[in-house]
Every structure is written in structure tokens, then in C-alpha cells.
Amino acid sequence: IVGIDMASYLVYGKSMGSLFSEWKRYETARSKDWQMKGEQLTSRGWFCSHLVSDNKKVYYVRDYPKKTDALSMFYFTKIIEFDLTSGKEKTIVDLTSSVSAPLKIRDSKLYYTTLEFKQGYDNLTQFGYGIRSNLYQQDLQSDKKKMLFSDALRAFAPLNNNEILYSKDRAHQFGSEIWRYRNGRKEKLWE
């Protein structure tokens, strides 16, 4: 830090600590009247993520811990539906695993992924296990849910014609692959 302070004195005539204090006072004064626009939807705490909306409803993932004894806890994951008109929430999916990609909605269907450990990977550090994602589709009108497929997917996009476009890492190489899922089959499109 001595070198940084010397350079700061040479360039600005002040120490880094003095410059930081000046900047902090400037930013505090500049933003004293700032207000956040919008309305807070939930105040439960812990982790809310992957917000997506469909008409008058908002969907998000809620992760939270429950203490089980003095030194341990379990984490729970839920997908919540928030009705903007009534202000009511309901859990539409209780999960036993983390959601691994942002939620997507297409044609009144909610798409989400969960992580799963599977055997058959070439590693010693995880005893031959690797991480895969399961992609699910839930009809928001009938509440029917089904798993579409499992793969090492990183990101996905539901398309208009009941196809899923998704990416995954190349095995044993740098880069990505683009795949299409259609009618129960996976097809590699690009590398």
C-alpha cells in the first residue's frame, strides 16, 4: 500500500485514503435524494432469484435454510407464483435440488432445471460423479409437470414449436455445443 500511496501523492497530491474519503462524501451527497422506483413484492429474506413474469403473475425461486440442530441445517428450494392482482403467493413446485438456470415461460408453460449428481465421469475428486441438469416443463394452467430430459446443459431457450434449444460444455475441450431437443430426441447442431 506504500507504493500506491506514493503514486497517489505524485499524481493527485493526496493519499489513497484521503481520495477514498472524498469520493465517499461526494457519492453520499450526490445520492441523498435517490429513491428506488417500484414496489417490493416479498420480505421473507434469504435468497430469491430467477424472476420471470407471465401476464399478471410473477414466478421466482426461493432458497432458504431451516435449522435442524445446533450445528446443522437443511436448504429448501421452492418455485413461487405471485399474483400481482391479489398480492397472494403460492408454492407451485417444492424441490430437493437447486435450480441451475433461469426460469423460462413459453405458451403458459414454465421451464426450469434442477441439478443432479450422476456416476460415470472420469474424475477422482468426486469419486466418478458429475453434475447434470434435469429440464422440467410445468403447465401453468393444469399444473401437470414432466421431466423433458437430462444433460450437462448450461443454458436453454424454449422455442415456438415445442423445441428446446440448449447449450452445454464440450467434453474435455474448451468451448460449447448447441443442441436441439424435439419430440423426445436430442440433436447436436453446432460446436
Coordinates of N, CA, C and O in Angstrom, one line a residue:
I1 N 0.8 -1.2 0.0 CA 0.0 0.0 0.0 C 0.9 1.2 0.0 O 0.4 2.3 -0.4
V2 N 2.1 1.1 0.5 CA 3.0 2.3 0.5 C 3.2 2.8 -1.0 O 3.2 4.0 -1.2
G3 N 3.4 1.8 -1.9 CA 3.7 2.2 -3.3 C 2.5 2.9 -3.9 O 2.6 3.8 -4.7
I4 N 1.3 2.4 -3.6 CA 0.1 3.0 -4.1 C -0.1 4.4 -3.6 O -0.4 5.4 -4.3
D5 N 0.2 4.6 -2.3 CA 0.1 6.0 -1.7 C 1.1 6.9 -2.3 O 0.8 8.1 -2.5
M6 N 2.3 6.4 -2.6 CA 3.3 7.3 -3.2 C 2.9 7.7 -4.6 O 3.0 8.9 -5.0
A7 N 2.4 6.8 -5.4 CA 1.9 7.1 -6.7 C 0.7 8.1 -6.6 O 0.6 9.0 -7.4
S8 N -0.2 7.9 -5.6 CA -1.3 8.7 -5.5 C -0.9 10.2 -5.1 O -1.4 11.1 -5.7
Y9 N 0.2 10.3 -4.2 CA 0.7 11.6 -3.9 C 1.3 12.3 -5.1 O 1.1 13.5 -5.4
L10 N 2.0 11.5 -6.0 CA 2.7 12.1 -7.1 C 1.6 12.6 -8.2 O 1.8 13.6 -8.8
V11 N 0.6 11.8 -8.3 CA -0.4 12.1 -9.4 C -1.5 13.1 -8.9 O -1.8 14.1 -9.5
Y12 N -2.0 12.9 -7.6 CA -3.1 13.7 -7.1 C -2.8 14.7 -6.0 O -3.6 15.5 -5.6
G13 N -1.6 14.4 -5.4 CA -1.2 15.3 -4.2 C -1.9 14.8 -2.9 O -1.9 15.6 -2.0
K14 N -2.5 13.7 -2.9 CA -3.2 13.2 -1.7 C -3.0 11.7 -1.6 O -2.8 11.0 -2.6
S15 N -3.2 11.1 -0.4 CA -3.1 9.7 -0.2 C -4.4 9.0 -0.7 O -5.4 9.6 -0.9
M16 N -4.3 7.7 -0.9 CA -5.5 6.9 -1.4 C -6.6 7.0 -0.4 O -7.7 7.1 -0.7
G17 N -6.2 7.0 0.9 CA -7.3 7.1 2.0 C -8.0 8.4 1.9 O -9.2 8.4 2.0
S18 N -7.3 9.5 1.7 CA -7.9 10.8 1.5 C -8.8 10.9 0.3 O -10.0 11.4 0.3
L19 N -8.3 10.3 -0.8 CA -9.1 10.3 -2.1 C -10.4 9.5 -1.9 O -11.5 9.8 -2.4
F20 N -10.2 8.3 -1.2 CA -11.4 7.5 -1.0 C -12.4 8.2 -0.1 O -13.6 8.1 -0.4
S21 N -12.0 8.9 0.9 CA -12.9 9.6 1.8 C -13.6 10.7 1.0 O -14.8 10.9 1.2
E22 N -12.9 11.4 0.1 CA -13.5 12.5 -0.7 C -14.6 11.9 -1.6 O -15.7 12.4 -1.8
W23 N -14.2 10.7 -2.3 CA -15.2 10.1 -3.2 C -16.4 9.6 -2.4 O -17.5 9.8 -2.9
K24 N -16.2 9.1 -1.3 CA -17.3 8.6 -0.5 C -18.3 9.7 -0.1 O -19.5 9.6 -0.2
R25 N -17.7 10.9 0.3 CA -18.6 12.1 0.7 C -19.3 12.6 -0.6 O -20.5 12.9 -0.5
Y26 N -18.6 12.6 -1.7 CA -19.2 13.1 -3.0 C -20.4 12.2 -3.3 O -21.5 12.6 -3.7
E27 N -20.2 10.8 -3.3 CA -21.3 9.9 -3.7 C -22.5 10.0 -2.7 O -23.6 9.9 -3.1
T28 N -22.2 10.1 -1.4 CA -23.2 10.2 -0.4 C -24.1 11.4 -0.7 O -25.3 11.4 -0.6
A29 N -23.4 12.6 -0.9 CA -24.2 13.8 -1.1 C -24.9 13.8 -2.4 O -26.1 14.2 -2.5
R30 N -24.3 13.2 -3.5 CA -25.0 13.1 -4.8 C -26.2 12.3 -4.8 O -27.2 12.5 -5.5
S31 N -26.3 11.3 -3.9 CA -27.4 10.3 -4.0 C -28.3 10.4 -2.8 O -29.1 9.5 -2.5
K32 N -28.2 11.5 -2.0 CA -29.0 11.6 -0.8 C -30.5 11.6 -1.1 O -31.3 11.2 -0.2
D33 N -31.0 12.1 -2.2 CA -32.4 12.2 -2.5 C -32.9 11.0 -3.4 O -34.0 11.0 -3.9
W34 N -32.0 10.1 -3.7 CA -32.3 9.0 -4.6 C -33.3 8.0 -3.9 O -33.2 7.7 -2.8
Q35 N -34.3 7.6 -4.7 CA -35.3 6.6 -4.2 C -35.4 5.5 -5.3 O -35.4 5.8 -6.5
M36 N -35.6 4.3 -4.8 CA -35.8 3.2 -5.7 C -37.2 3.2 -6.2 O -38.2 3.3 -5.4
K37 N -37.3 3.1 -7.5 CA -38.7 3.0 -8.1 C -39.2 1.6 -8.1 O -38.4 0.6 -8.1
G38 N -40.4 1.4 -7.9 CA -41.0 0.1 -7.9 C -41.6 -0.3 -6.6 O -41.6 0.6 -5.7
E39 N -42.0 -1.5 -6.4 CA -42.6 -1.9 -5.2 C -42.0 -3.3 -4.8 O -41.9 -4.2 -5.6
Q40 N -41.7 -3.4 -3.5 CA -41.2 -4.7 -3.0 C -42.3 -5.7 -3.0 O -43.4 -5.5 -2.4
L41 N -42.0 -6.9 -3.5 CA -43.0 -7.9 -3.6 C -43.0 -8.8 -2.4 O -44.0 -9.3 -2.0
T42 N -41.8 -9.1 -1.9 CA -41.7 -10.1 -0.8 C -40.7 -9.6 0.2 O -39.8 -8.8 -0.1
S43 N -40.8 -10.0 1.5 CA -39.9 -9.6 2.5 C -39.5 -10.7 3.4 O -39.2 -10.6 4.6
R44 N -39.5 -11.9 2.9 CA -39.2 -13.1 3.6 C -37.7 -13.3 3.9 O -37.3 -14.0 4.8
G45 N -36.8 -12.7 3.1 CA -35.4 -12.8 3.3 C -34.8 -14.0 2.6 O -35.5 -14.7 1.9
W46 N -33.6 -14.3 2.9 CA -32.8 -15.3 2.3 C -32.7 -15.1 0.8 O -32.4 -13.9 0.4
F47 N -32.8 -16.0 0.0 CA -32.5 -15.9 -1.4 C -33.7 -16.0 -2.4 O -34.3 -17.0 -2.4
C48 N -34.0 -15.0 -3.1 CA -35.0 -15.0 -4.2 C -34.3 -14.7 -5.5 O -33.5 -13.8 -5.6
S49 N -34.5 -15.5 -6.5 CA -33.8 -15.4 -7.8 C -34.7 -15.8 -8.9 O -35.8 -16.3 -8.8
H50 N -34.1 -15.7 -10.1 CA -34.7 -16.2 -11.4 C -36.1 -15.6 -11.6 O -37.0 -16.4 -12.0
L51 N -36.3 -14.4 -11.4 CA -37.7 -13.7 -11.6 C -38.1 -13.7 -13.1 O -37.3 -13.4 -13.9
V52 N -39.3 -14.1 -13.3 CA -39.9 -14.1 -14.7 C -41.4 -13.9 -14.5 O -42.0 -14.2 -13.5
S53 N -42.0 -13.2 -15.5 CA -43.4 -12.9 -15.4 C -44.2 -13.4 -16.6 O -43.6 -13.6 -17.7
D54 N -45.5 -13.6 -16.4 CA -46.4 -14.1 -17.4 C -47.7 -13.4 -17.1 O -48.4 -13.8 -16.2
N55 N -48.1 -12.5 -17.9 CA -49.4 -11.7 -17.7 C -49.4 -11.1 -16.3 O -48.6 -10.2 -16.0
K56 N -50.3 -11.4 -15.4 CA -50.5 -10.8 -14.1 C -49.8 -11.6 -13.0 O -50.1 -11.4 -11.8
K57 N -48.9 -12.5 -13.3 CA -48.2 -13.3 -12.3 C -46.7 -13.3 -12.5 O -46.2 -13.1 -13.6
V58 N -46.0 -13.3 -11.4 CA -44.6 -13.4 -11.3 C -44.2 -14.7 -10.7 O -44.8 -15.1 -9.7
Y59 N -43.1 -15.3 -11.2 CA -42.6 -16.5 -10.7 C -41.1 -16.3 -10.3 O -40.4 -15.6 -11.0
Y60 N -40.8 -16.9 -9.2 CA -39.4 -16.8 -8.8 C -39.0 -18.0 -7.9 O -39.8 -18.8 -7.5
V61 N -37.7 -18.2 -7.8 CA -37.1 -19.3 -7.0 C -36.8 -18.7 -5.6 O -36.2 -17.7 -5.5
R62 N -37.2 -19.4 -4.6 CA -36.9 -19.1 -3.2 C -36.1 -20.2 -2.6 O -36.5 -21.3 -2.5
D63 N -34.8 -19.9 -2.1 CA -34.0 -20.8 -1.4 C -33.8 -20.3 0.0 O -33.6 -19.1 0.2
Y64 N -34.0 -21.2 1.0 CA -33.9 -20.8 2.4 C -33.5 -22.0 3.2 O -33.8 -23.1 2.9
P65 N -32.8 -21.7 4.4 CA -32.4 -22.8 5.3 C -33.4 -23.0 6.4 O -34.1 -22.1 6.8
K66 N -33.4 -24.2 6.9 CA -34.1 -24.5 8.2 C -33.1 -25.1 9.1 O -32.5 -26.1 8.8
K67 N -33.0 -24.6 10.3 CA -32.1 -25.1 11.3 C -32.6 -26.4 11.9 O -33.8 -26.4 12.3
T68 N -31.8 -27.4 11.9 CA -32.2 -28.7 12.4 C -31.6 -29.0 13.8 O -32.2 -29.8 14.5
D69 N -30.5 -28.5 14.1 CA -29.9 -28.6 15.5 C -28.9 -27.5 15.6 O -28.7 -26.7 14.7
A70 N -28.1 -27.6 16.6 CA -27.1 -26.5 16.9 C -26.1 -26.3 15.8 O -25.7 -25.2 15.6
L71 N -25.7 -27.3 15.1 CA -24.6 -27.2 14.1 C -25.0 -27.6 12.7 O -24.2 -27.8 11.9
S72 N -26.3 -27.8 12.4 CA -26.7 -28.2 11.1 C -28.0 -27.5 10.6 O -28.8 -27.1 11.4
M73 N -28.2 -27.5 9.3 CA -29.4 -27.0 8.7 C -29.6 -27.7 7.3 O -28.7 -28.2 6.8
F74 N -30.8 -27.6 6.9 CA -31.1 -28.1 5.5 C -31.6 -26.9 4.7 O -32.2 -26.0 5.2
Y75 N -31.2 -26.9 3.4 CA -31.7 -25.9 2.5 C -32.9 -26.4 1.7 O -32.9 -27.5 1.3
F76 N -33.9 -25.5 1.5 CA -35.1 -25.8 0.7 C -35.2 -24.9 -0.4 O -34.8 -23.7 -0.4
T77 N -35.7 -25.4 -1.5 CA -35.9 -24.6 -2.7 C -37.4 -24.8 -3.2 O -37.9 -25.9 -3.3
K78 N -38.0 -23.6 -3.5 CA -39.4 -23.6 -4.0 C -39.5 -22.7 -5.2 O -38.7 -21.7 -5.3
I79 N -40.4 -23.0 -6.1 CA -40.7 -22.0 -7.1 C -42.1 -21.5 -6.7 O -43.0 -22.2 -6.4
I80 N -42.1 -20.1 -6.6 CA -43.3 -19.4 -6.1 C -44.0 -18.7 -7.2 O -43.3 -18.1 -8.1
E81 N -45.3 -18.7 -7.2 CA -46.1 -17.9 -8.1 C -46.7 -16.7 -7.3 O -47.3 -17.0 -6.2
F82 N -46.5 -15.5 -7.7 CA -47.0 -14.3 -7.0 C -48.0 -13.7 -8.0 O -47.7 -13.3 -9.1
D83 N -49.3 -13.5 -7.5 CA -50.3 -12.9 -8.3 C -50.3 -11.4 -8.0 O -50.5 -11.0 -6.9
L84 N -50.0 -10.6 -9.1 CA -49.9 -9.2 -8.9 C -51.2 -8.5 -8.6 O -51.2 -7.5 -8.0
T85 N -52.3 -9.1 -9.0 CA -53.6 -8.5 -8.8 C -54.0 -8.7 -7.3 O -54.5 -7.8 -6.7
S86 N -54.0 -9.9 -6.8 CA -54.4 -10.2 -5.5 C -53.3 -10.0 -4.4 O -53.6 -9.9 -3.2
G87 N -52.1 -10.1 -4.8 CA -51.0 -10.0 -3.9 C -50.7 -11.3 -3.1 O -49.9 -11.3 -2.2
K88 N -51.3 -12.4 -3.6 CA -51.1 -13.7 -2.9 C -50.0 -14.5 -3.6 O -49.9 -14.5 -4.8
E89 N -49.4 -15.3 -2.8 CA -48.3 -16.2 -3.3 C -48.8 -17.6 -3.0 O -49.5 -17.9 -2.1
K90 N -48.2 -18.5 -3.9 CA -48.4 -19.9 -3.7 C -47.2 -20.7 -4.2 O -46.6 -20.3 -5.2
T91 N -46.9 -21.7 -3.5 CA -45.8 -22.6 -4.0 C -46.3 -23.5 -5.1 O -47.3 -24.2 -4.9
I92 N -45.6 -23.4 -6.2 CA -46.1 -24.3 -7.3 C -45.2 -25.5 -7.5 O -45.6 -26.5 -8.0
V93 N -43.9 -25.4 -7.0 CA -43.0 -26.6 -7.1 C -42.2 -26.6 -5.8 O -41.6 -25.5 -5.5
D94 N -42.1 -27.7 -5.1 CA -41.2 -27.9 -4.0 C -40.0 -28.8 -4.5 O -40.3 -29.9 -5.1
L95 N -38.8 -28.3 -4.4 CA -37.7 -29.0 -5.0 C -36.7 -29.6 -3.9 O -36.7 -29.0 -2.8
T96 N -36.0 -30.6 -4.3 CA -35.0 -31.1 -3.4 C -33.6 -30.8 -3.9 O -32.6 -31.3 -3.4
S97 N -33.5 -30.0 -4.9 CA -32.2 -29.7 -5.5 C -32.3 -28.2 -6.0 O -33.4 -27.6 -6.2
S98 N -31.1 -27.6 -6.2 CA -31.1 -26.2 -6.7 C -31.5 -26.1 -8.1 O -31.4 -27.0 -8.9
V99 N -32.0 -24.9 -8.4 CA -32.4 -24.5 -9.8 C -31.1 -24.0 -10.5 O -30.4 -23.1 -9.9
S100 N -30.7 -24.6 -11.6 CA -29.4 -24.3 -12.2 C -29.4 -23.3 -13.3 O -28.3 -23.0 -13.8
A101 N -30.6 -22.9 -13.8 CA -30.6 -21.9 -14.9 C -31.9 -21.1 -14.7 O -32.8 -21.5 -14.0
P102 N -31.9 -19.9 -15.3 CA -33.1 -19.0 -15.1 C -34.4 -19.7 -15.6 O -34.4 -20.5 -16.5
L103 N -35.5 -19.4 -14.9 CA -36.8 -19.9 -15.2 C -37.2 -19.3 -16.6 O -36.8 -18.2 -16.9
K104 N -37.9 -20.0 -17.4 CA -38.4 -19.5 -18.7 C -39.9 -19.9 -18.8 O -40.4 -20.9 -18.2
I105 N -40.7 -19.0 -19.4 CA -42.1 -19.2 -19.7 C -42.3 -19.1 -21.2 O -41.9 -18.1 -21.8
R106 N -43.0 -20.1 -21.7 CA -43.4 -20.1 -23.2 C -44.8 -20.8 -23.3 O -44.9 -21.9 -22.8
D107 N -45.8 -20.1 -23.9 CA -47.1 -20.7 -24.1 C -47.7 -21.3 -22.9 O -48.1 -22.4 -22.9
S108 N -47.7 -20.5 -21.8 CA -48.3 -20.9 -20.5 C -47.6 -22.2 -19.9 O -48.3 -22.9 -19.1
K109 N -46.4 -22.4 -20.2 CA -45.6 -23.5 -19.6 C -44.4 -22.9 -19.0 O -43.7 -22.1 -19.6
L110 N -44.1 -23.3 -17.8 CA -42.9 -22.9 -17.0 C -41.8 -24.0 -17.2 O -42.1 -25.2 -17.1
Y111 N -40.6 -23.5 -17.5 CA -39.5 -24.4 -17.7 C -38.4 -24.1 -16.7 O -38.1 -22.9 -16.4
Y112 N -37.9 -25.2 -16.0 CA -36.9 -25.0 -15.0 C -36.0 -26.2 -15.0 O -36.3 -27.3 -15.5
T113 N -34.8 -26.0 -14.4 CA -33.8 -27.1 -14.4 C -33.4 -27.3 -12.9 O -33.5 -26.4 -12.1
T114 N -33.1 -28.6 -12.6 CA -32.5 -28.9 -11.3 C -31.2 -29.6 -11.5 O -31.0 -30.3 -12.5
L115 N -30.3 -29.6 -10.5 CA -29.0 -30.2 -10.6 C -29.2 -31.7 -10.1 O -29.9 -31.9 -9.1
E116 N -28.3 -32.5 -10.6 CA -28.3 -33.9 -10.2 C -26.9 -34.5 -10.3 O -26.2 -34.2 -11.3
F117 N -26.4 -35.2 -9.3 CA -25.2 -35.9 -9.5 C -25.4 -37.3 -10.1 O -26.3 -38.0 -9.8
K118 N -24.5 -37.6 -11.1 CA -24.6 -38.9 -11.8 C -23.3 -39.5 -11.8 O -22.2 -38.8 -11.9
Q119 N -23.2 -40.8 -11.8 CA -21.9 -41.6 -12.0 C -21.5 -41.7 -13.4 O -22.3 -41.4 -14.3
G120 N -20.3 -42.0 -13.6 CA -19.8 -42.3 -15.0 C -18.9 -41.2 -15.5 O -18.6 -41.1 -16.7
Y121 N -18.4 -40.3 -14.6 CA -17.5 -39.3 -15.0 C -16.0 -39.7 -14.7 O -15.8 -40.4 -13.7
D122 N -15.1 -39.2 -15.5 CA -13.7 -39.5 -15.3 C -13.0 -38.5 -14.4 O -12.4 -37.5 -14.8
N123 N -13.2 -38.8 -13.1 CA -12.6 -37.9 -12.1 C -12.3 -38.7 -10.8 O -13.0 -39.7 -10.6
L124 N -11.4 -38.2 -10.0 CA -11.1 -38.8 -8.7 C -11.7 -38.0 -7.6 O -12.0 -38.5 -6.6
T125 N -11.7 -36.7 -7.8 CA -12.1 -35.7 -6.7 C -13.5 -35.9 -6.3 O -13.9 -35.6 -5.2
Q126 N -14.4 -36.3 -7.2 CA -15.8 -36.5 -6.9 C -16.2 -38.0 -7.0 O -17.4 -38.3 -7.2
F127 N -15.2 -38.9 -6.9 CA -15.4 -40.3 -7.0 C -16.2 -40.8 -8.2 O -17.1 -41.7 -8.1
G128 N -16.0 -40.2 -9.4 CA -16.6 -40.6 -10.6 C -18.0 -40.0 -10.8 O -18.7 -40.4 -11.7
Y129 N -18.4 -39.0 -10.0 CA -19.7 -38.4 -10.1 C -19.5 -37.0 -10.9 O -18.5 -36.4 -10.7
G130 N -20.5 -36.6 -11.6 CA -20.5 -35.3 -12.3 C -21.9 -34.7 -12.2 O -22.9 -35.4 -11.8
I131 N -22.0 -33.5 -12.6 CA -23.2 -32.7 -12.4 C -24.0 -32.7 -13.8 O -23.4 -32.3 -14.8
R132 N -25.2 -33.0 -13.7 CA -26.1 -32.9 -14.9 C -27.3 -32.0 -14.5 O -27.6 -31.9 -13.3
S133 N -28.0 -31.5 -15.5 CA -29.3 -30.8 -15.2 C -30.4 -31.5 -15.8 O -30.4 -32.1 -16.9
N134 N -31.5 -31.6 -15.0 CA -32.8 -32.1 -15.5 C -33.7 -30.9 -15.9 O -33.9 -30.0 -15.1
L135 N -34.2 -31.0 -17.1 CA -35.1 -29.9 -17.6 C -36.5 -30.3 -17.4 O -36.9 -31.4 -18.0
Y136 N -37.3 -29.5 -16.7 CA -38.7 -29.8 -16.5 C -39.6 -28.8 -17.2 O -39.2 -27.7 -17.4
Q137 N -40.8 -29.3 -17.5 CA -41.9 -28.4 -18.1 C -43.1 -28.5 -17.2 O -43.5 -29.7 -16.9
Q138 N -43.6 -27.4 -16.7 CA -44.9 -27.5 -15.9 C -45.9 -26.6 -16.6 O -45.7 -25.4 -16.8
D139 N -47.1 -27.2 -16.9 CA -48.2 -26.4 -17.5 C -48.8 -25.6 -16.4 O -49.2 -26.1 -15.4
L140 N -48.8 -24.3 -16.6 CA -49.3 -23.3 -15.6 C -50.8 -23.3 -15.4 O -51.3 -22.9 -14.5
Q141 N -51.5 -23.9 -16.4 CA -53.0 -24.0 -16.3 C -53.4 -25.3 -15.7 O -54.4 -25.3 -14.9
S142 N -52.8 -26.4 -16.0 CA -53.2 -27.7 -15.5 C -52.4 -28.2 -14.3 O -52.7 -29.2 -13.7
D143 N -51.2 -27.5 -14.1 CA -50.2 -27.9 -13.1 C -49.6 -29.3 -13.4 O -48.9 -29.8 -12.5
K144 N -49.8 -29.8 -14.6 CA -49.1 -31.1 -14.9 C -47.6 -30.8 -15.2 O -47.2 -29.8 -15.9
K145 N -46.8 -31.7 -14.6 CA -45.3 -31.5 -14.7 C -44.7 -32.7 -15.3 O -45.1 -33.8 -15.0
K146 N -43.7 -32.5 -16.1 CA -42.9 -33.7 -16.7 C -41.5 -33.3 -16.9 O -41.2 -32.1 -17.2
M147 N -40.6 -34.3 -16.7 CA -39.2 -34.1 -17.0 C -39.0 -34.3 -18.5 O -39.4 -35.4 -19.0
L148 N -38.4 -33.3 -19.2 CA -38.2 -33.5 -20.6 C -36.9 -34.3 -20.9 O -36.9 -35.2 -21.7
F149 N -35.8 -33.9 -20.3 CA -34.5 -34.6 -20.5 C -33.5 -34.2 -19.5 O -33.7 -33.3 -18.7
S150 N -32.4 -35.0 -19.4 CA -31.3 -34.7 -18.6 C -30.0 -34.6 -19.4 O -29.8 -35.4 -20.4
D151 N -29.2 -33.6 -19.2 CA -28.0 -33.4 -19.9 C -27.1 -32.4 -19.1 O -27.5 -31.9 -18.1
A152 N -25.9 -32.2 -19.6 CA -25.0 -31.3 -18.9 C -25.2 -29.9 -19.4 O -24.3 -29.1 -19.8
L153 N -26.5 -29.5 -19.5 CA -26.9 -28.2 -20.1 C -26.5 -27.0 -19.2 O -26.5 -27.1 -18.0
R154 N -26.1 -25.9 -19.9 CA -25.7 -24.7 -19.2 C -26.8 -23.6 -19.3 O -27.1 -22.9 -18.4
A155 N -27.4 -23.5 -20.5 CA -28.5 -22.5 -20.7 C -29.5 -23.1 -21.7 O -29.1 -24.0 -22.5
F156 N -30.7 -22.6 -21.7 CA -31.7 -23.2 -22.7 C -32.7 -22.1 -23.0 O -32.9 -21.1 -22.3
A157 N -33.4 -22.4 -24.1 CA -34.5 -21.5 -24.6 C -35.6 -22.3 -25.2 O -35.3 -23.0 -26.2
P158 N -36.8 -22.2 -24.7 CA -37.9 -22.9 -25.3 C -38.3 -22.1 -26.6 O -38.4 -20.9 -26.5
L159 N -38.6 -22.8 -27.7 CA -38.9 -22.2 -28.9 C -40.4 -22.3 -29.2 O -41.1 -23.1 -28.5
N160 N -40.9 -21.7 -30.2 CA -42.4 -21.7 -30.5 C -42.9 -23.0 -30.8 O -44.1 -23.3 -30.6
N161 N -42.2 -23.9 -31.4 CA -42.7 -25.2 -31.9 C -42.4 -26.3 -31.0 O -42.1 -27.4 -31.5
N162 N -42.4 -26.1 -29.7 CA -42.2 -27.2 -28.7 C -40.8 -27.7 -28.8 O -40.5 -28.9 -28.4
E163 N -39.9 -27.0 -29.3 CA -38.5 -27.4 -29.4 C -37.7 -26.6 -28.2 O -38.1 -25.5 -27.8
I164 N -36.6 -27.2 -27.8 CA -35.8 -26.6 -26.8 C -34.4 -26.4 -27.4 O -33.8 -27.4 -27.9
L165 N -33.9 -25.3 -27.5 CA -32.5 -25.0 -27.9 C -31.7 -24.9 -26.6 O -32.1 -24.2 -25.7
Y166 N -30.6 -25.6 -26.5 CA -29.8 -25.5 -25.3 C -28.3 -25.6 -25.6 O -27.9 -26.1 -26.7
S167 N -27.5 -25.2 -24.7 CA -26.0 -25.2 -24.8 C -25.5 -26.1 -23.7 O -26.0 -26.2 -22.6
K168 N -24.3 -26.7 -24.0 CA -23.6 -27.4 -23.0 C -22.1 -27.3 -23.3 O -21.7 -27.0 -24.4
D169 N -21.3 -27.5 -22.2 CA -19.8 -27.5 -22.4 C -19.4 -28.7 -23.3 O -19.9 -29.8 -23.2
R170 N -18.3 -28.4 -24.1 CA -17.7 -29.5 -24.8 C -16.9 -30.4 -23.9 O -16.3 -30.0 -23.0
A171 N -17.1 -31.7 -24.1 CA -16.4 -32.7 -23.2 C -14.9 -32.6 -23.5 O -14.5 -32.7 -24.6
H172 N -14.1 -32.4 -22.4 CA -12.6 -32.5 -22.5 C -12.0 -31.4 -23.4 O -10.9 -31.6 -23.8
Q173 N -12.7 -30.4 -23.7 CA -12.2 -29.3 -24.6 C -12.8 -28.0 -24.1 O -13.9 -28.0 -23.6
F174 N -12.2 -26.9 -24.5 CA -12.7 -25.6 -24.3 C -13.8 -25.3 -25.3 O -13.7 -25.7 -26.4
G175 N -14.9 -24.6 -24.9 CA -15.9 -24.3 -25.8 C -17.3 -24.9 -25.5 O -17.4 -25.5 -24.5
S176 N -18.2 -24.6 -26.4 CA -19.6 -25.0 -26.2 C -20.2 -25.8 -27.4 O -19.7 -25.6 -28.5
E177 N -21.3 -26.5 -27.1 CA -22.0 -27.1 -28.2 C -23.5 -26.6 -28.1 O -24.0 -26.3 -27.0
I178 N -24.1 -26.5 -29.2 CA -25.5 -26.1 -29.3 C -26.3 -27.3 -29.7 O -26.0 -27.9 -30.7
W179 N -27.4 -27.6 -28.9 CA -28.2 -28.8 -29.2 C -29.7 -28.4 -29.3 O -30.1 -27.3 -28.8
R180 N -30.4 -29.2 -30.0 CA -31.9 -29.0 -30.1 C -32.6 -30.3 -29.5 O -32.2 -31.4 -29.8
Y181 N -33.6 -30.1 -28.7 CA -34.4 -31.2 -28.2 C -35.8 -31.0 -28.8 O -36.4 -30.0 -28.8
R182 N -36.2 -32.1 -29.5 CA -37.5 -32.0 -30.2 C -38.1 -33.4 -30.3 O -37.4 -34.4 -30.6
N183 N -39.3 -33.6 -29.9 CA -40.0 -34.9 -29.9 C -39.3 -36.0 -29.2 O -39.2 -37.1 -29.7
G184 N -38.7 -35.7 -28.0 CA -38.1 -36.7 -27.2 C -36.6 -37.0 -27.7 O -36.0 -37.9 -27.2
R185 N -36.1 -36.3 -28.7 CA -34.8 -36.6 -29.2 C -33.9 -35.4 -29.1 O -34.3 -34.3 -29.3
K186 N -32.6 -35.6 -28.9 CA -31.6 -34.6 -28.9 C -30.8 -34.6 -30.1 O -30.4 -35.7 -30.6
E187 N -30.4 -33.4 -30.7 CA -29.7 -33.4 -31.9 C -28.6 -32.3 -31.7 O -29.0 -31.1 -31.4
K188 N -27.4 -32.6 -32.0 CA -26.3 -31.6 -31.9 C -26.3 -30.8 -33.2 O -26.3 -31.3 -34.3
L189 N -26.4 -29.4 -33.0 CA -26.5 -28.5 -34.2 C -25.1 -27.8 -34.5 O -24.8 -27.6 -35.7
W190 N -24.4 -27.5 -33.5 CA -23.2 -26.7 -33.7 C -22.2 -26.9 -32.6 O -22.5 -27.2 -31.5
E191 N -20.9 -26.7 -32.9 CA -19.9 -26.8 -31.9 C -19.0 -25.6 -32.0 O -18.6 -25.2 -33.1

